[in-house]
Coordinates of C-alpha atoms in Angstrom, one line a residue:
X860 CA 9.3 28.6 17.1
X861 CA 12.8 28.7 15.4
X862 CA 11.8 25.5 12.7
X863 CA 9.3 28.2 11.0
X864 CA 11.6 30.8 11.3
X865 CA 13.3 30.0 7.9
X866 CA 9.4 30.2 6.1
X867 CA 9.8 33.7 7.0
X868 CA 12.6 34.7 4.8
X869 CA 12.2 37.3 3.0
X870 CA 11.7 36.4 -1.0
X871 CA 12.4 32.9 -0.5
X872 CA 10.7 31.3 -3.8
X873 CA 7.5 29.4 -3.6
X874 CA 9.0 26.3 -4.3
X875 CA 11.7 26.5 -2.1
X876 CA 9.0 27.5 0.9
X877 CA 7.0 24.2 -0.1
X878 CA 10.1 22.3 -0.1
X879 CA 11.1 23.3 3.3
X880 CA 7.6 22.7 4.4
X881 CA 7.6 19.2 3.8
X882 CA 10.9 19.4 5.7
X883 CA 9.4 20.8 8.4
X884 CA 6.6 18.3 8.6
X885 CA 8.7 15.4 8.3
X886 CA 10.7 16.5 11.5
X887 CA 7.0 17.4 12.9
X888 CA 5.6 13.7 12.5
X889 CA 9.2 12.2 13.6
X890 CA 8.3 14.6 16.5
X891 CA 5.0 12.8 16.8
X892 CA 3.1 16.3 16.0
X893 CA 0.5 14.5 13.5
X894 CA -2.0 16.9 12.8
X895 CA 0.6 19.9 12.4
X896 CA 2.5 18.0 10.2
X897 CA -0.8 16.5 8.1
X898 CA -1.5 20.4 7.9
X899 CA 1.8 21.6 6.1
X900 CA 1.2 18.3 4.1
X901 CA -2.2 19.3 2.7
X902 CA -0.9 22.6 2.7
X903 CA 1.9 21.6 -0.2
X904 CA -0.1 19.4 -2.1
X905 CA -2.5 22.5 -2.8
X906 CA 0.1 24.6 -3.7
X907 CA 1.5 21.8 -6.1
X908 CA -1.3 19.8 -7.0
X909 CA -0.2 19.0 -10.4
X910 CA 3.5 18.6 -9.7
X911 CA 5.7 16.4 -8.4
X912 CA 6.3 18.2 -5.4
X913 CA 2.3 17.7 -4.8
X914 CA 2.4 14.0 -5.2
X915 CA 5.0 14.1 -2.7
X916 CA 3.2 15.6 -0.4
X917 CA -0.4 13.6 -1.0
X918 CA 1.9 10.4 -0.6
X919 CA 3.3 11.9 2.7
X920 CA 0.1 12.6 3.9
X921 CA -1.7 9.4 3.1
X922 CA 1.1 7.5 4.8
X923 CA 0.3 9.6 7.6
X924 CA -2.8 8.5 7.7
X925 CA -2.1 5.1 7.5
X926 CA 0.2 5.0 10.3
X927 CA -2.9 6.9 12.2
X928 CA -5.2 3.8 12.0
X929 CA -7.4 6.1 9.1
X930 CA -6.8 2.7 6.5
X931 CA -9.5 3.8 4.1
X932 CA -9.1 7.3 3.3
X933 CA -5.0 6.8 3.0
X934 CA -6.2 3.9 0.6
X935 CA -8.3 6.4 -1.7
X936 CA -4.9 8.8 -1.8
X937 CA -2.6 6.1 -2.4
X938 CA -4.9 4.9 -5.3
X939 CA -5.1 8.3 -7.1
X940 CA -1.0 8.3 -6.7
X941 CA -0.5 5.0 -9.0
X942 CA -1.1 6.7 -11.8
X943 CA 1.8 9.2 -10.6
X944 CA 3.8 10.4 -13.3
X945 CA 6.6 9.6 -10.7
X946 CA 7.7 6.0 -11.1
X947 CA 9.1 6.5 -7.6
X948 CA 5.9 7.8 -5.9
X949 CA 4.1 5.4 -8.0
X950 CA 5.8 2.4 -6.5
X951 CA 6.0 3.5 -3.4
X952 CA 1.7 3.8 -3.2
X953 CA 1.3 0.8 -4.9
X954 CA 3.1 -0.9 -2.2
X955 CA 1.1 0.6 0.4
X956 CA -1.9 0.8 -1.0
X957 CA -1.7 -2.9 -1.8
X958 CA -0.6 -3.5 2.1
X959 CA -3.7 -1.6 3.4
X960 CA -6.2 -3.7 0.8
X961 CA -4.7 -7.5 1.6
X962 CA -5.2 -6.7 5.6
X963 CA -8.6 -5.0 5.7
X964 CA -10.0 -7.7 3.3
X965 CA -8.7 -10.2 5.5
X966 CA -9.8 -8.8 9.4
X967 CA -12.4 -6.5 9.3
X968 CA -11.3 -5.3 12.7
X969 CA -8.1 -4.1 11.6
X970 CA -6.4 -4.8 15.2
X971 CA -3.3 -6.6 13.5
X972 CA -2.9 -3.7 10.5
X973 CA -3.5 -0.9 13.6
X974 CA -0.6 -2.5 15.2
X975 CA 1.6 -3.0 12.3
X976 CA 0.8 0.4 11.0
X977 CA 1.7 1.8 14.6
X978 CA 5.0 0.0 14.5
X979 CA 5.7 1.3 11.8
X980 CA 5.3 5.1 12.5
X981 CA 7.8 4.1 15.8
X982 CA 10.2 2.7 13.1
X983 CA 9.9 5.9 11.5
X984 CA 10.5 7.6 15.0
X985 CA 13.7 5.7 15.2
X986 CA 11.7 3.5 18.4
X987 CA 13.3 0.9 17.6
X988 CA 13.1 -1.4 20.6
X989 CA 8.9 -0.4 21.0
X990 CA 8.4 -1.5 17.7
X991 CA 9.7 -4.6 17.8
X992 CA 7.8 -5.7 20.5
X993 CA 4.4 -4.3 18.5
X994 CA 5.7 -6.9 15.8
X995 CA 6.6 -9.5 18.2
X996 CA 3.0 -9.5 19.4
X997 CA 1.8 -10.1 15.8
X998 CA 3.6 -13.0 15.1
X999 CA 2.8 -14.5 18.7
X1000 CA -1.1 -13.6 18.1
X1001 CA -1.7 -15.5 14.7
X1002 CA 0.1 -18.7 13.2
X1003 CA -1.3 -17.3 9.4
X1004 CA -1.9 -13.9 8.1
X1005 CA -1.1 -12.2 5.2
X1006 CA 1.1 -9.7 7.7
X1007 CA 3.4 -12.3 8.7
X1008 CA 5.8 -11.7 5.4
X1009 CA 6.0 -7.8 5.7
X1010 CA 6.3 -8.5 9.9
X1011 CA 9.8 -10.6 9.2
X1012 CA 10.6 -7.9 7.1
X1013 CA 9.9 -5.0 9.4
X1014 CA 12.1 -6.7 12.0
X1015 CA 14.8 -7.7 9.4
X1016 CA 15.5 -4.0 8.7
X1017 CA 15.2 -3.1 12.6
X1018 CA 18.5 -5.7 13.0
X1019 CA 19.9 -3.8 10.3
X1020 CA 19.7 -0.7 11.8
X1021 CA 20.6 -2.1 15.4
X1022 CA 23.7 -3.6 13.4
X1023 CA 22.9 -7.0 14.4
X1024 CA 23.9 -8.6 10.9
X1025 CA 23.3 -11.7 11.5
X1026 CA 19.9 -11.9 12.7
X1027 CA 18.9 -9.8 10.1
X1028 CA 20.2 -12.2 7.5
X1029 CA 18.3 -15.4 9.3
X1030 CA 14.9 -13.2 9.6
X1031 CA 15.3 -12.4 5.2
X1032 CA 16.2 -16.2 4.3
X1033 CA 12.8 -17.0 6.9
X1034 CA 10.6 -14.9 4.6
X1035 CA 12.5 -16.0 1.2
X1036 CA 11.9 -19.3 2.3
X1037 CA 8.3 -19.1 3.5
X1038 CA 6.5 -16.6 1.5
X1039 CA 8.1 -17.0 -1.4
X1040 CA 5.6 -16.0 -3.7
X1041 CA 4.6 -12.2 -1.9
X1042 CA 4.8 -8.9 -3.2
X1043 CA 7.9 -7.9 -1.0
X1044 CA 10.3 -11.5 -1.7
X1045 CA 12.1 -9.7 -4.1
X1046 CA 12.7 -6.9 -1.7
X1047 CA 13.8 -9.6 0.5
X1048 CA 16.4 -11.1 -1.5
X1049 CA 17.7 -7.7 -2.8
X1050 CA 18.0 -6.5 0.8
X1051 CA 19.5 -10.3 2.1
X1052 CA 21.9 -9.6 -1.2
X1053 CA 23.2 -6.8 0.0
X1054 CA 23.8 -7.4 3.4
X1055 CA 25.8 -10.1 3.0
X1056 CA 28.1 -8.2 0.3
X1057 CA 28.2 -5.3 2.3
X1058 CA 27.9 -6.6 5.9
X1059 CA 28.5 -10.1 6.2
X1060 CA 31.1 -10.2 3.2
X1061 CA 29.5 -13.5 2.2
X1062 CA 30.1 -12.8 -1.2
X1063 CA 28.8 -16.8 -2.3
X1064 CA 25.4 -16.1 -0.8
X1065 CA 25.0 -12.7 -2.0
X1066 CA 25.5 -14.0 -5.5
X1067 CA 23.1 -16.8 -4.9
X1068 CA 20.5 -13.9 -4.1
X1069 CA 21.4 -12.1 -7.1
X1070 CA 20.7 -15.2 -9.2
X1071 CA 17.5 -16.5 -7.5
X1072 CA 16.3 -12.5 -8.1
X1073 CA 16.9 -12.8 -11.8
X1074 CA 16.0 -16.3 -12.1
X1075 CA 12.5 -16.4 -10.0
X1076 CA 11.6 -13.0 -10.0
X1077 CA 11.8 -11.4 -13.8
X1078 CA 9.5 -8.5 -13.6
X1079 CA 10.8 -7.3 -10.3
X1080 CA 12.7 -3.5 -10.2
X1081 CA 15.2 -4.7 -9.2
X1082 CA 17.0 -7.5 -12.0
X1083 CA 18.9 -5.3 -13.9
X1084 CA 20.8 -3.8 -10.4
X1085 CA 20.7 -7.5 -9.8
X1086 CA 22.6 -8.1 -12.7
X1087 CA 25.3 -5.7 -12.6
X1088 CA 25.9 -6.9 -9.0
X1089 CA 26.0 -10.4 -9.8
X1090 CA 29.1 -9.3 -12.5
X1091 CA 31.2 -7.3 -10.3
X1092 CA 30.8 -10.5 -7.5

């Protein structure tokens, strides 16, 4: 197969082989090749288990599993990579991890996080149009669920991609408004921000995100970007 073909150079580093592995496994799982790409996953992590390039690989990997319905043991990964010296990686499992724990506390049959988890691995496939309708039937099965924030958000970036601006925008200022105390608000005004500086050229309400972002939401990553944004507006 001509995507390994490059692993066969000859005196190509380590490091540059386990780079190009994860490459390779990324385009594999985009391919919907699971378990080949979990392989060249567990494969890097070994060969880096104390480096960066490792924890990149064990996220990877766990969020592979996640997306395969296996909620637990991605959950035990993504708990050992919190205490990532990666602030990055960190974050990024904390997120997760904290996504898998609020929906298998709250149905023990998993069937909403299954289908969430399984849009999301589309979204990563660029199936754009299949996972909305996985998300759709989500917020048509259940008027209350701790999913309901992170569904509007799932569908607000699907809009963004499609280029439908607008839509976008209304499905952000939903979740702002609703959910206003989640985990992922402040993602939701950072992202509404943007869009409407960027896209919409609604420089008013991006400013108004900026502020609510720095006003309501202190600790989140993203205040001092907010800041600098909210200066240059």
């Amino acid at each position: 197969d001509l995507r390994y073909d490059i692993l066969e150079i000859p005196k190509l580093s380590e490091q540059k082989r386990c780079e190009v592995k994860l490459d390779l496994a990324d385009l594999l799982l985009f391919a919907g090749e699971v378990w080949d790409a979990s392989l060249l996953y567990m494969q890097v992590e070994k060969a880096y288990k104390n480096d960066a390039l490792g924890a990149q690989a064990k996220f990877r990997n766990a969020q592979l599993s996640y997306y395969n319905g296996d909620f637990e043991w991605a959950q035990s990964q993504l708990n050992v990579l919190r205490s990532s010296t990666s602030k990055l990686i960190a974050n990024d499992a904390m997120q997760l991890s904290l996504l898998i724990s609020d929906n298998m506390e709250e149905d023990s049959t998993y069937d909403l996080l299954e289908m969430y988890a399984h849009a999301d691995m589309l979204l990563y496939r660029n199936m754009m149009d299949s996972a909305w309708i996985l998300l759709d039937g989500i917020s048509h099965q259940v008027l209350s669920h701790p999913l309901l924030d992170d569904v509007l958000l799932k569908k607000a970036q699907i809009r963004m991609r499609q280029q439908q601006y607008l839509e976008a925008d209304s499905l952000l200022s939903q979740l702002i408004q609703m959910y206003p105390d989640e985990i992922i608000t402040d993602d939701a005004l950072m992202l509404r921000a943007q869009l409407n500086e960027q896209q919409l050229n609604q420089k008013d309400v991006a400013r108004q995100c900026y502020e609510q972002l720095i006003l309501e939401y202190p600790s989140s990553i993203y205040v001092d970007q907010a800041r600098q944004k909210r200066k240059s507006l």
